[in-house]
Amino acid sequence: MGRLEGETTAEALHDWRMAERSAETAKRGRMVAAAAAKAADEAANAASATADAAKAALAAATLAEQSANKTAAAARRTVEVASSDLVEAEAQSASADLAEHAAQAKYREAADRAPQRSESEEPA
């Protein structure tokens, strides 16, 4: 009386338990697959964000390079002007030194003649 199409109750219970395990394994597999799909989606989003960040970094680096080139050009011009100013200042300093030495020499000559003048200028 417990047989259905020749299957015993024990066999039917065994089949049920096997089907139950198989269903549980399939559910776990579905959950793992869903988690893997979600992780893959997050990885794709992260990769896209990384690509956007790389593009922004490249643009910033390009702008920084252009700015550095402009700064270097301005520095070169400053060096040229400063070098020219230094040459001119050195020339002016040398000229002023010569003028000072000449004036000093004239003063000494005048000072050396001064006692002679005062003696020769005295009434006789």
PDB file of C-alpha atoms in Angstrom:
ATOM      1  CA  MET A   1       0.000   0.000   0.000  1.00  0.00           C
ATOM      2  CA  GLY A   2       2.919   2.466   0.403  1.00  0.00           C
ATOM      3  CA  ARG A   3       4.182   1.945  -3.114  1.00  0.00           C
ATOM      4  CA  LEU A   4       3.544   4.351  -5.917  1.00  0.00           C
ATOM      5  CA  GLU A   5       4.486   2.922  -9.277  1.00  0.00           C
ATOM      6  CA  GLY A   6       6.805   0.452  -7.647  1.00  0.00           C
ATOM      7  CA  GLU A   7       8.702   2.897  -5.394  1.00  0.00           C
ATOM      8  CA  THR A   8       8.982   2.261  -1.687  1.00  0.00           C
ATOM      9  CA  THR A   9       8.482   4.941   0.935  1.00  0.00           C
ATOM     10  CA  ALA A  10      12.148   4.772   1.821  1.00  0.00           C
ATOM     11  CA  GLU A  11      13.127   5.264  -1.798  1.00  0.00           C
ATOM     12  CA  ALA A  12      10.722   8.172  -2.172  1.00  0.00           C
ATOM     13  CA  LEU A  13      12.081   9.765   1.027  1.00  0.00           C
ATOM     14  CA  HIS A  14      15.600   9.274  -0.244  1.00  0.00           C
ATOM     15  CA  ASP A  15      14.687  10.909  -3.578  1.00  0.00           C
ATOM     16  CA  TRP A  16      13.033  13.778  -1.735  1.00  0.00           C
ATOM     17  CA  ARG A  17      16.128  14.343   0.449  1.00  0.00           C
ATOM     18  CA  MET A  18      18.353  14.248  -2.650  1.00  0.00           C
ATOM     19  CA  ALA A  19      16.081  16.728  -4.430  1.00  0.00           C
ATOM     20  CA  GLU A  20      16.090  18.927  -1.323  1.00  0.00           C
ATOM     21  CA  ARG A  21      19.912  18.914  -1.224  1.00  0.00           C
ATOM     22  CA  SER A  22      20.061  19.613  -4.923  1.00  0.00           C
ATOM     23  CA  ALA A  23      17.625  22.541  -4.525  1.00  0.00           C
ATOM     24  CA  GLU A  24      19.674  23.921  -1.608  1.00  0.00           C
ATOM     25  CA  THR A  25      22.887  23.611  -3.618  1.00  0.00           C
ATOM     26  CA  ALA A  26      21.250  25.393  -6.546  1.00  0.00           C
ATOM     27  CA  LYS A  27      20.055  28.208  -4.242  1.00  0.00           C
ATOM     28  CA  ARG A  28      23.576  28.632  -2.859  1.00  0.00           C
ATOM     29  CA  GLY A  29      24.939  28.602  -6.410  1.00  0.00           C
ATOM     30  CA  ARG A  30      22.389  31.261  -7.414  1.00  0.00           C
ATOM     31  CA  MET A  31      23.380  33.430  -4.410  1.00  0.00           C
ATOM     32  CA  VAL A  32      27.079  33.028  -5.255  1.00  0.00           C
ATOM     33  CA  ALA A  33      26.416  33.863  -8.897  1.00  0.00           C
ATOM     34  CA  ALA A  34      24.386  36.933  -7.868  1.00  0.00           C
ATOM     35  CA  ALA A  35      27.188  38.077  -5.550  1.00  0.00           C
ATOM     36  CA  ALA A  36      29.731  37.523  -8.326  1.00  0.00           C
ATOM     37  CA  ALA A  37      27.599  39.518 -10.773  1.00  0.00           C
ATOM     38  CA  LYS A  38      27.276  42.345  -8.241  1.00  0.00           C
ATOM     39  CA  ALA A  39      31.035  42.283  -7.606  1.00  0.00           C
ATOM     40  CA  ALA A  40      31.699  42.364 -11.354  1.00  0.00           C
ATOM     41  CA  ASP A  41      29.357  45.338 -11.737  1.00  0.00           C
ATOM     42  CA  GLU A  42      31.115  47.166  -8.900  1.00  0.00           C
ATOM     43  CA  ALA A  43      34.491  46.343 -10.446  1.00  0.00           C
ATOM     44  CA  ALA A  44      33.318  47.724 -13.792  1.00  0.00           C
ATOM     45  CA  ASN A  45      32.130  50.921 -12.087  1.00  0.00           C
ATOM     46  CA  ALA A  46      35.425  51.213 -10.217  1.00  0.00           C
ATOM     47  CA  ALA A  47      37.380  50.695 -13.446  1.00  0.00           C
ATOM     48  CA  SER A  48      35.328  53.392 -15.143  1.00  0.00           C
ATOM     49  CA  ALA A  49      35.941  55.771 -12.238  1.00  0.00           C
ATOM     50  CA  THR A  50      39.657  54.951 -12.376  1.00  0.00           C
ATOM     51  CA  ALA A  51      39.702  55.705 -16.107  1.00  0.00           C
ATOM     52  CA  ASP A  52      37.966  59.037 -15.473  1.00  0.00           C
ATOM     53  CA  ALA A  53      40.474  59.841 -12.738  1.00  0.00           C
ATOM     54  CA  ALA A  54      43.350  58.928 -15.060  1.00  0.00           C
ATOM     55  CA  LYS A  55      41.961  61.257 -17.736  1.00  0.00           C
ATOM     56  CA  ALA A  56      41.671  64.052 -15.177  1.00  0.00           C
ATOM     57  CA  ALA A  57      45.199  63.354 -13.942  1.00  0.00           C
ATOM     58  CA  LEU A  58      46.516  63.454 -17.506  1.00  0.00           C
ATOM     59  CA  ALA A  59      44.764  66.769 -18.116  1.00  0.00           C
ATOM     60  CA  ALA A  60      46.174  68.153 -14.863  1.00  0.00           C
ATOM     61  CA  ALA A  61      49.663  66.907 -15.720  1.00  0.00           C
ATOM     62  CA  THR A  62      49.434  68.473 -19.176  1.00  0.00           C
ATOM     63  CA  LEU A  63      48.346  71.779 -17.664  1.00  0.00           C
ATOM     64  CA  ALA A  64      51.126  71.558 -15.081  1.00  0.00           C
ATOM     65  CA  GLU A  65      53.665  70.897 -17.847  1.00  0.00           C
ATOM     66  CA  GLN A  66      52.459  73.935 -19.807  1.00  0.00           C
ATOM     67  CA  SER A  67      52.617  76.081 -16.688  1.00  0.00           C
ATOM     68  CA  ALA A  68      56.110  74.825 -15.856  1.00  0.00           C
ATOM     69  CA  ASN A  69      57.291  75.629 -19.394  1.00  0.00           C
ATOM     70  CA  LYS A  70      55.895  79.164 -19.106  1.00  0.00           C
ATOM     71  CA  THR A  71      57.557  79.583 -15.703  1.00  0.00           C
ATOM     72  CA  ALA A  72      60.872  78.311 -17.085  1.00  0.00           C
ATOM     73  CA  ALA A  73      60.662  80.747 -20.021  1.00  0.00           C
ATOM     74  CA  ALA A  74      59.941  83.627 -17.644  1.00  0.00           C
ATOM     75  CA  ALA A  75      62.855  82.550 -15.455  1.00  0.00           C
ATOM     76  CA  ARG A  76      65.171  82.483 -18.496  1.00  0.00           C
ATOM     77  CA  ARG A  77      64.085  86.022 -19.421  1.00  0.00           C
ATOM     78  CA  THR A  78      64.646  87.121 -15.830  1.00  0.00           C
ATOM     79  CA  VAL A  79      68.143  85.611 -15.891  1.00  0.00           C
ATOM     80  CA  GLU A  80      68.919  87.415 -19.157  1.00  0.00           C
ATOM     81  CA  VAL A  81      67.715  90.762 -17.793  1.00  0.00           C
ATOM     82  CA  ALA A  82      69.463  90.252 -14.469  1.00  0.00           C
ATOM     83  CA  SER A  83      72.698  89.266 -16.228  1.00  0.00           C
ATOM     84  CA  SER A  84      72.488  92.349 -18.420  1.00  0.00           C
ATOM     85  CA  ASP A  85      71.773  94.517 -15.375  1.00  0.00           C
ATOM     86  CA  LEU A  86      74.751  92.953 -13.587  1.00  0.00           C
ATOM     87  CA  VAL A  87      77.101  93.714 -16.487  1.00  0.00           C
ATOM     88  CA  GLU A  88      75.837  97.309 -16.576  1.00  0.00           C
ATOM     89  CA  ALA A  89      76.118  97.664 -12.794  1.00  0.00           C
ATOM     90  CA  GLU A  90      79.672  96.288 -12.857  1.00  0.00           C
ATOM     91  CA  ALA A  91      80.605  98.747 -15.599  1.00  0.00           C
ATOM     92  CA  GLN A  92      79.057 101.639 -13.656  1.00  0.00           C
ATOM     93  CA  SER A  93      80.839 100.529 -10.491  1.00  0.00           C
ATOM     94  CA  ALA A  94      84.191 100.339 -12.294  1.00  0.00           C
ATOM     95  CA  SER A  95      83.593 103.776 -13.804  1.00  0.00           C
ATOM     96  CA  ALA A  96      82.658 105.190 -10.405  1.00  0.00           C
ATOM     97  CA  ASP A  97      85.793 103.643  -8.871  1.00  0.00           C
ATOM     98  CA  LEU A  98      87.946 105.271 -11.566  1.00  0.00           C
ATOM     99  CA  ALA A  99      86.234 108.623 -11.004  1.00  0.00           C
ATOM    100  CA  GLU A 100      86.757 108.277  -7.248  1.00  0.00           C
ATOM    101  CA  HIS A 101      90.452 107.461  -7.692  1.00  0.00           C
ATOM    102  CA  ALA A 102      90.874 110.404 -10.083  1.00  0.00           C
ATOM    103  CA  ALA A 103      89.121 112.768  -7.671  1.00  0.00           C
ATOM    104  CA  GLN A 104      91.226 111.456  -4.801  1.00  0.00           C
ATOM    105  CA  ALA A 105      94.386 111.990  -6.806  1.00  0.00           C
ATOM    106  CA  LYS A 106      93.318 115.573  -7.652  1.00  0.00           C
ATOM    107  CA  TYR A 107      92.576 116.236  -4.001  1.00  0.00           C
ATOM    108  CA  ARG A 108      95.987 114.968  -2.930  1.00  0.00           C
ATOM    109  CA  GLU A 109      97.677 117.082  -5.571  1.00  0.00           C
ATOM    110  CA  ALA A 110      95.695 120.098  -4.390  1.00  0.00           C
ATOM    111  CA  ALA A 111      96.471 119.287  -0.766  1.00  0.00           C
ATOM    112  CA  ASP A 112     100.146 118.898  -1.584  1.00  0.00           C
ATOM    113  CA  ARG A 113     100.165 122.310  -3.337  1.00  0.00           C
ATOM    114  CA  ALA A 114      98.204 124.018  -0.565  1.00  0.00           C
ATOM    115  CA  PRO A 115     101.125 124.641   1.797  1.00  0.00           C
ATOM    116  CA  GLN A 116     103.191 125.908  -1.094  1.00  0.00           C
ATOM    117  CA  ARG A 117     100.441 128.329  -2.033  1.00  0.00           C
ATOM    118  CA  SER A 118      99.980 129.668   1.406  1.00  0.00           C
ATOM    119  CA  GLU A 119     103.719 130.330   1.667  1.00  0.00           C
ATOM    120  CA  SER A 120     103.910 131.879  -1.742  1.00  0.00           C
ATOM    121  CA  GLU A 121     100.736 133.885  -1.154  1.00  0.00           C
ATOM    122  CA  GLU A 122     102.099 135.550   1.970  1.00  0.00           C
ATOM    123  CA  PRO A 123     103.075 139.196   1.512  1.00  0.00           C
ATOM    124  CA  ALA A 124     106.697 139.756   1.102  1.00  0.00           C
TER     125      ALA A 124
END
